[in-house]
C-alpha cells in the first residue's frame, strides 16, 4: 500500500496514455498518473453509439525513486472485450476530481482493414527539467503534433524515451515526457521498447522500475521480467518489442550522475551493466513467438521494435555485435520482415539482409536485393534506424569516415559499477546501406499497411518525415514500399504448383 493518499485538495488525473493488449482488436489498457494517491480510480468507457459500455476499476502502481526518494503514483485500467476496428470514448475518474476524457480505436481483425502506424526513438523532453542535465529540445514537442496529425492507429516508441537516468529529477522528467506525449497518446496507443536510458540504476533489478510502473504492457510469460519484452497482434501483423540491453555488449545504461548521487549506490551493490540479465529467457520467448507467427496463416508481417541497432553507418554508438549474434539468426530463420530501432540519432535504412558476407568475422549482414524503392522481405529483413525523435545531439555529427562504412561494437573494455566500460569498435563495408541521406536533423516514419491488394499481395508503404532543428515542419524526405504475397495467396500458389506438379 502506498502512502500519501490525497487529502481535501483535488488531485486531477494527468499524463493519460493508451496501450494495446496482446490482441489489438479487443484489448486496451488506459494508464495515467496523479501527484498523490487517489481514491476509487476507475475508467468509464462507451462505444460508437454513445451507449455506456462499462466501467472498470483501475489498479494503482507506484514506485519510489532511488535517487530522490519521491514516490510516483500511476493507475491502469484494462478492457479486454472490445469490438475490432471501433472507436471508443473514455473518461478517467477519481473521487473528488473532474474526469479526464480520451478516445481510442481498436485494431482491425485479420486482413479486413488498412491501418497506419508511426515510429521513432530517442525523443527526450521539450524543455529542460531540474538542472537540465538530461536532453531536451523543441522538436521533442513538435514531433508529437506531427505524429498526431497523421492519426495513426498506434505509435511505436523505440527506446530512450526521456533519458530520466541522466536527470537530477527523474520523476519530473517522466512526468514531462507523458504530459508531452499525452496529447497524442491519450487517443492512440504509444507502444514502447526499453532503451539504455530507461535503465535508472537503483530502480529495480535492471533499473527499469519507472518505465515498468508507468506502462501496462502485454504479458510475456516471465513474471519477473513482465513488461521488459512483449508482443501484440494488429490486423495481419505481429509487433514484437524487444529489450536489447539484454543482448548488447555496450555499457549504455551507465549514469555518472546516478553513480555519484543515488544513496547507497555502493552499499546496495547497484550495477547498471545488465548485459545478459535474462540468461536466455528473452531469446527463448522470442523464438517461440516467431515460430508461432510463421506457422499462422493469419500473420503476414512480423515487425520488431527495439532500441540498439544491428547495422549503422553513423560514427556515434555503432551497431552492437551482440544483436548480430543473438537476434539476427532468429530474424533470418523466421523471416522477420521489418526492424525498427533508434539509439543512433538519425535516419537510415537497409536493403533486405539475410546471413553474413562470406568469411565476415564481424558478422556483417549480407544484402538480398538492390532496389531502394521497392523491397521484398521474403528475401531478408529490412532495418530502419529512426533515432531523431528529439534528442538534441544528432548523429552522424562526429567523425564520419566514409559513405559506405559501417561501425560495429565488437567488445567492451574493463569496467565496474563505478566506471563505464568503453566500447571497442571496428569498421566494416556497408553494402547493406540503402539510404543514409539524413545527416543530423529530426524525424519519424509512418507505415501504411495494406493487408490485401489485387493480385494477392500485401504491402507496407514507409514514409520518413524530417524536420530541421527548431522547426515544427515535418516533411516527407524518403519513401519506399515493402511488398510480398500475403499468406493466403502464398499458400494458394503453393497448392496450385503442387497440383500442377502432380
Ligand atoms: Fe538515444
Ligand atoms: Fe540509446
PDB file of N, CA and C in Angstrom, residues 32 40-43 55-59 76-78:
ATOM      1  N   UNK A  32      -2.654   6.314 -16.400  1.00  0.00           N
ATOM      2  CA  UNK A  32      -2.488   7.723 -16.066  1.00  0.00           C
ATOM      3  C   UNK A  32      -1.717   7.860 -14.772  1.00  0.00           C
ATOM      4  N   UNK A  40     -10.628   5.496  -5.340  1.00  0.00           N
ATOM      5  CA  UNK A  40     -11.530   4.912  -6.353  1.00  0.00           C
ATOM      6  C   UNK A  40     -11.164   5.298  -7.792  1.00  0.00           C
ATOM      7  N   UNK A  41      -9.929   5.042  -8.194  1.00  0.00           N
ATOM      8  CA  UNK A  41      -9.572   5.298  -9.600  1.00  0.00           C
ATOM      9  C   UNK A  41     -10.321   4.316 -10.506  1.00  0.00           C
ATOM     10  N   UNK A  42     -10.870   4.812 -11.602  1.00  0.00           N
ATOM     11  CA  UNK A  42     -11.662   3.938 -12.473  1.00  0.00           C
ATOM     12  C   UNK A  42     -11.758   4.538 -13.875  1.00  0.00           C
ATOM     13  N   UNK A  43     -12.207   3.706 -14.772  1.00  0.00           N
ATOM     14  CA  UNK A  43     -12.327   4.102 -16.180  1.00  0.00           C
ATOM     15  C   UNK A  43     -13.750   3.811 -16.636  1.00  0.00           C
ATOM     16  N   UNK A  55     -17.740   0.200 -16.909  1.00  0.00           N
ATOM     17  CA  UNK A  55     -16.789   0.877 -16.037  1.00  0.00           C
ATOM     18  C   UNK A  55     -15.892  -0.188 -15.421  1.00  0.00           C
ATOM     19  N   UNK A  56     -14.599   0.053 -15.426  1.00  0.00           N
ATOM     20  CA  UNK A  56     -13.666  -0.905 -14.822  1.00  0.00           C
ATOM     21  C   UNK A  56     -12.838  -0.180 -13.766  1.00  0.00           C
ATOM     22  N   UNK A  57     -12.499  -0.910 -12.713  1.00  0.00           N
ATOM     23  CA  UNK A  57     -11.647  -0.357 -11.660  1.00  0.00           C
ATOM     24  C   UNK A  57     -10.206  -0.325 -12.151  1.00  0.00           C
ATOM     25  N   UNK A  58      -9.487   0.675 -11.717  1.00  0.00           N
ATOM     26  CA  UNK A  58      -8.076   0.766 -12.084  1.00  0.00           C
ATOM     27  C   UNK A  58      -7.201   0.208 -10.958  1.00  0.00           C
ATOM     28  N   UNK A  59      -6.054  -0.285 -11.351  1.00  0.00           N
ATOM     29  CA  UNK A  59      -5.062  -0.773 -10.397  1.00  0.00           C
ATOM     30  C   UNK A  59      -4.059   0.336 -10.128  1.00  0.00           C
ATOM     31  N   UNK A  76      -3.904   2.047 -13.816  1.00  0.00           N
ATOM     32  CA  UNK A  76      -4.029   1.283 -15.052  1.00  0.00           C
ATOM     33  C   UNK A  76      -5.362   0.540 -15.062  1.00  0.00           C
ATOM     34  N   UNK A  77      -6.105   0.735 -16.139  1.00  0.00           N
ATOM     35  CA  UNK A  77      -7.403   0.063 -16.286  1.00  0.00           C
ATOM     36  C   UNK A  77      -7.403  -0.697 -17.606  1.00  0.00           C
ATOM     37  N   UNK A  78      -7.711  -1.980 -17.528  1.00  0.00           N
ATOM     38  CA  UNK A  78      -7.719  -2.819 -18.729  1.00  0.00           C
ATOM     39  C   UNK A  78      -9.143  -3.156 -19.149  1.00  0.00           C
TER      40      UNK A  78
END
